């Protein structure tokens, strides 16, 4: 049975004053901000919210960590930072496994994931993402396996193991090169919907997500790597955090009305958390260059900040879909300005 | 109409697309109003005042179609000067007997030049005991049989004679001014005049108006007079018997028209032949004369053939001229055997067994509690239905089980539930609103043990006959002599349990020559000598030429607009009754636009787009010879060939229990006094005054208005069907309107503290029912007699059973009936509305009785029915005495 | 994808999807000015397509108890009760355009007053709008575009159809549809299609047999017209013109413009008020119109991230 989300009563819906052209107020239950004058059908949503659980938000986070970690791992590998490489490779492995678990859980059963590989569709960011992931994951995994087996006692390092060890670096490099799409596509995944808060953010969301991915993976590096190796992670994290924070502001401007949803309710709480944690993490990371503890705390804060960003953006999207205001008002304003979206030769 | 006849409403929409203007007169704003140009809210139960106002408007402004009126209606007939109208008698007509609360209609008759002449004799036959006529709903028979008037009453074609029908009518409606309409109906004068204008402007030579009504008009204690008022208007405006005109009853269930033609009514036999009455129809010729009324004009003159063919169809070879075609085998009625009387008799323990076939009275009939208590007091009850309906489960889950009035363990009724095949699971015909029979194929096999009605009754009869075989008891003869053999088909045919052939039944209904089996081409071929038989004379011709005419499905695009080859309409495939009236007295079309049936001078016959409803070769100039009767007496300008005088009845001297002209009476339960007369309600209405049928008090009673201040009405939702079995038990329909609700206006909601979507309950002296509150501006309080009246509306589709359940609105109604046809007043009552749910269990009865007590109607201390002044009563009765020499008893002596 | 307009702009979708000799595009024109709210379309659709129950709950939103278009409701009839003062539905100009009718206050006091005490033009009067909504079978169907499995496909009739056996229930189409049409079925328990995206198929099976869709077949007033989209567009324009002539100035078309944000819909509507009154988006745009730009931006962001990572290491080689 459908959950019922009906708005006001027919008796009460049209209490608009005389002469008002658009009488009813929508969103009776969901209105989170002072009413904008707009009409709706009993406040019922127009577009449907993505029927996704929080799994998808977690996935956005773990995907970002995985992608950033791949890059860090490859850099660490090339620049001789074994400890950073280890934490990055293991982080990549862990987050890839978690990502898969979240995806499969959301789809219901593993075969449904494989089902997606029956076609490749450029118009479907999910299809594209699936292929990107399928391309990235084996290499990243291979590199991580190499890291794992490298941890084995030497007497166990048999010929196949040695082969694997040898493949670690090239695989890691391919993994790093295929990582950016993994970090970026999730933004397209969200933006390519009718969900007002997501679609309206499509210009900036990839930057926010990539920045967030860098901050989180760098944060992981800060947690796991010793001070003398964590420099790049620190830089990556702080850079990511700054990009995230800066672009997020800009994003809100281009989002228009639906930016509201980032400040209210569940999404608002996450976004405030995100701001606090990311900023604190970045400051801490910069200040904690000489303190392992502070670095670890900052790393954790940056990860938490990134996680909050993902949760916040996710929740804002759902909220923006559930309130018809965010669908109606921007479109209505566009129309009233005489600027309907029309194809021009 | 959009709500309950959506498929028919497509033609209204079609007309609207072509520019027609649609006005909807209804107490509430419905889906029909939504599509109409104008909605005119009216106080429920006040339509006679409204229609009377229009009649007055037409007569005062001479907007009638005069040539039509003079020639084709009884406007020129002169009424006896003994007749006294309601205005002088405080709301009574002359001839009222306060004892029996019925009229002797003698003073209503047309004037006679010579009492002993044919006119007097024709009139005599119908002026019987009106109280008994009311019991037997004889009004129904009389209406179908035409007025029993002589063929040549005196006339004044200038319409100036003070006692001519035209002038009588004009005086009668003179008081129905726009101001009075506004006062009584709550309809503004502008709206009212707008309706007048639309109706009259759209009538005349070039244009016609159709009147479509349904149960919003019939289910009143004055229901028949509502329709009469409509008929008067349509006749005055020349809208009868003409294309695009007429009066159409939108019938209810799929073949409800079929079930009056071949009736499931206690007082009718197929083809509107009356069920013989034990008192007056001792012999075959009594019965037939009772139908054909020697001395009257018209086609009922051949009633002998119709009756004898029916008897031959029943008893076949056993029916001979010697034994009066087994007339004695027919059961005879002795009084009121209507459904409501029977239910009260059940309560009183006078009925042992009951068959319930396709009806759910526990929900669908007025006074649900009485219905269920009655059924709980039988020995056995057979229910044939598609579902296990409330009328089969009342003994275990009815509201009375909660109140403790029915105890499942003790309920004595043994219920036999037989699953029935639905309309798609069996073959046969439907007869719909236009009298059209349409053959229907079986689409799927019935599931499980479900069987058709035909199967059930055929085999029930067969088994009863088998068990009585060899009996020499005289009383078993009617059963044993029945012609009871139909070819069986289907899988079970070989074992003797097959499905009887519905086509064979239709052939028998059509009729055939006994000797040769040749199917008749129409009722004209029916003989009164036993050489032909046929089950329903009006249906004769449906199997003409051995072809199932009802199964014809030629596309309307491949034939004329009249589409005569789609199905088959009785009588004789005429699509428009009395269509002779579509031509002027000389037989020429009234106008080119409205040409339909006309006299072809060259061919010397009637011709046109439809089958002429007139003798084909009788010219417009034909005048009846002195002393003629029957068909020969129909003149060339008498289009209404079933009427005793061949004319459309503006004034009905006979056939109606409650008066020759519709007059406004308040509903039995009303918060208003009758503004026009002292007589409050219909004085002749059928009432069953007993403690289990209390009626809310008369508004004159002190305090009445406080206890039950609001008016309520009930009707249908598109989403549900009647008592709900066919929708509440079906997933895809049940979810569309899943809960019982009560519609109230915002003003009433504010007054009573009702919250949208909260609970409320509605209370009458019978019961209290609850539902969700739907506050909507579609319900509008009206201003009536200077006061605001709130109308409350409820659908009546819910009961305890099904996927969605709720209280049944019919529990609110008591039983009071129209005197002519015994239909219940289930469109209007008074009530109180309160927020919250109703009490449950025994507390419910206490609660309701508390209301009844406060209203002063507990233990049937209700006010009088006759409220006209004593003086008026006396004078009305005196008119009866004055007319005594015409009383039936006397005439029998003659 | 075969043409420049594949993501946005006017297009005949079936040939664009690669059909050779496709039949003419099929669709609906729903004329809400003659809808009587009988819900026959809802029921016929459920019967034919075996769509299960939606919900058994009175919603109190006029006579709408079906809530919305969703997986268990492929047709949805909206009921809107509103003061008619601001409109002129069905009234000839002389009556509807009377000055003052445009600002009716529906405050309760006027309700109780005698009809004659209220000036004609202030009389409470209502509009009860009814409209049967359905999947738009968009020219540019976001649902179809974003579907990662190819479960949603473009039929030879130019319609958009879900293949139950291919859908993996990812729900992406749900978020993508600008009209909120398609949805994942959540119940009832035991239904084989729970978790699968469901919506109107434009009765694909019936179309293949040259039959009208069940809803159009059942509609008593021809509010739902089925046919060739091109022809329906003309009929729709003609109908609006007629209504305007009759003084129904509120009549407007929705979805009939091939230049609009979704390239015109396969199911267009004649409405008597703004789209949002009926729960329709006023000016929807297919999300994939912006997809190239989204990918571009993502590419830039990804590249920047990679560059950032490289930078992080370059700066501080130990
Ligand atoms: N969907 C659906 N269709 C049906 C049925 C059904 O149950 N559901 N039932 C079938 C049957 S059995 C029948 S008999 C027909 C009945 O068909 P209708 O007679 O059309 O049905 P109702 O809805 O009972 O009543 C019609 C209207 O009469 C109005 N009314 C009540 N009292 C008065 C009055 O005093 N004056 C005036 N002017 N109007 C009044 C009511 O407000 C209501 O809108 O429908 C048939 N069709
Ligand atoms: N308050 C109020 N009361 C009313 C009315 C009103 O307007 N207001 N309207 C009145 C009117 S007009 C009517 S007609 C009545 C209707 O009242 P009922 O006739 O009592 O109610 P229905 O639900 O129509 O009952 C018909 C039954 O027949 C069953 N059935 C259907 N097809 C077949 C078949 O082929 N064979 C058999 N054996 N059974 C079948 C159905 O399942 C259903 O249970 O209600 C009346 N009561
Ligand atoms: S239920 Fe049958 S008879 Fe009634 S409107 Fe629908 S199609 Fe006609
Ligand atoms: S309306 Fe929605 S579900 Fe239908 S085709 Fe368009 S995008 Fe797809
Ligand atoms: S839910 Fe099914 S139809 Fe919708 S996008 Fe996913 S796979 Fe395609
Ligand atoms: S076209 Fe078919 S599937 Fe679509 S709404 Fe109509 S009946 Fe349902
Ligand atoms: S079937 Fe036609 S008239 Fe009835 S609700 Fe649907 S669209 Fe409207
Ligand atoms: Mo009925």
PDB file of C-alpha atoms and ligand atoms in Angstrom, chain C residues 28 41-46 48-49 51 69 73-76 132-135 137 199-207 212-217 224 226, ligand 6:
ATOM      1  CA  UNK C  28      -3.542  10.270 -25.982  1.00  0.00           C
ATOM      2  CA  UNK C  41     -10.363   4.693 -16.926  1.00  0.00           C
ATOM      3  CA  UNK C  42      -8.732   3.858 -13.615  1.00  0.00           C
ATOM      4  CA  UNK C  43     -10.720   0.684 -13.246  1.00  0.00           C
ATOM      5  CA  UNK C  44     -10.391  -0.458 -16.853  1.00  0.00           C
ATOM      6  CA  UNK C  45      -6.645   0.011 -16.665  1.00  0.00           C
ATOM      7  CA  UNK C  46      -6.405  -2.043 -13.518  1.00  0.00           C
ATOM      8  CA  UNK C  48      -6.760  -5.095 -18.188  1.00  0.00           C
ATOM      9  CA  UNK C  49      -3.259  -4.778 -16.815  1.00  0.00           C
ATOM     10  CA  UNK C  51      -2.706  -3.765 -11.487  1.00  0.00           C
ATOM     11  CA  UNK C  69       0.021   8.130 -10.349  1.00  0.00           C
ATOM     12  CA  UNK C  73      -2.199   3.477 -10.258  1.00  0.00           C
ATOM     13  CA  UNK C  74      -1.453   3.986 -13.924  1.00  0.00           C
ATOM     14  CA  UNK C  75      -4.371   6.295 -14.443  1.00  0.00           C
ATOM     15  CA  UNK C  76      -5.262   8.784 -11.795  1.00  0.00           C
ATOM     16  CA  UNK C 132      -7.454  11.823 -15.725  1.00  0.00           C
ATOM     17  CA  UNK C 133      -3.678  11.781 -15.616  1.00  0.00           C
ATOM     18  CA  UNK C 134      -1.394   9.191 -17.128  1.00  0.00           C
ATOM     19  CA  UNK C 135       2.204   8.622 -18.190  1.00  0.00           C
ATOM     20  CA  UNK C 137       5.108   8.845 -23.013  1.00  0.00           C
ATOM     21  CA  UNK C 199       3.671   2.462 -15.113  1.00  0.00           C
ATOM     22  CA  UNK C 200       1.287   2.790 -18.027  1.00  0.00           C
ATOM     23  CA  UNK C 201       2.405   0.772 -21.032  1.00  0.00           C
ATOM     24  CA  UNK C 202      -0.061   2.566 -23.252  1.00  0.00           C
ATOM     25  CA  UNK C 203      -1.501  -0.943 -23.410  1.00  0.00           C
ATOM     26  CA  UNK C 204       1.341  -2.182 -25.566  1.00  0.00           C
ATOM     27  CA  UNK C 205      -0.293  -5.587 -25.854  1.00  0.00           C
ATOM     28  CA  UNK C 206      -3.554  -4.107 -27.069  1.00  0.00           C
ATOM     29  CA  UNK C 207      -1.848  -1.791 -29.530  1.00  0.00           C
ATOM     30  CA  UNK C 212      -7.538   0.885 -28.304  1.00  0.00           C
ATOM     31  CA  UNK C 213      -5.997   1.160 -24.827  1.00  0.00           C
ATOM     32  CA  UNK C 214      -8.353  -0.059 -22.137  1.00  0.00           C
ATOM     33  CA  UNK C 215      -8.755   3.331 -20.493  1.00  0.00           C
ATOM     34  CA  UNK C 216      -9.701   5.084 -23.720  1.00  0.00           C
ATOM     35  CA  UNK C 217     -12.081   2.284 -24.566  1.00  0.00           C
ATOM     36  CA  UNK C 224      -9.576  10.203 -23.352  1.00  0.00           C
ATOM     37  CA  UNK C 226      -6.456   7.705 -28.428  1.00  0.00           C
TER      38      UNK C 226
HETATM   39  S1  LIG D   6      -3.018   2.980 -21.840  1.00  0.00           S
HETATM   40 FE1  LIG D   6      -3.371   1.028 -20.891  1.00  0.00          FE
HETATM   41  S2  LIG D   6      -1.806   0.905 -19.348  1.00  0.00           S
HETATM   42 FE2  LIG D   6      -1.921   3.054 -19.921  1.00  0.00          FE
HETATM   43  S3  LIG D   6      -3.378   3.958 -18.472  1.00  0.00           S
HETATM   44 FE3  LIG D   6      -4.522   3.339 -20.279  1.00  0.00          FE
HETATM   45  S4  LIG D   6      -5.253   1.289 -19.751  1.00  0.00           S
HETATM   46 FE4  LIG D   6      -3.600   1.756 -18.349  1.00  0.00          FE
END
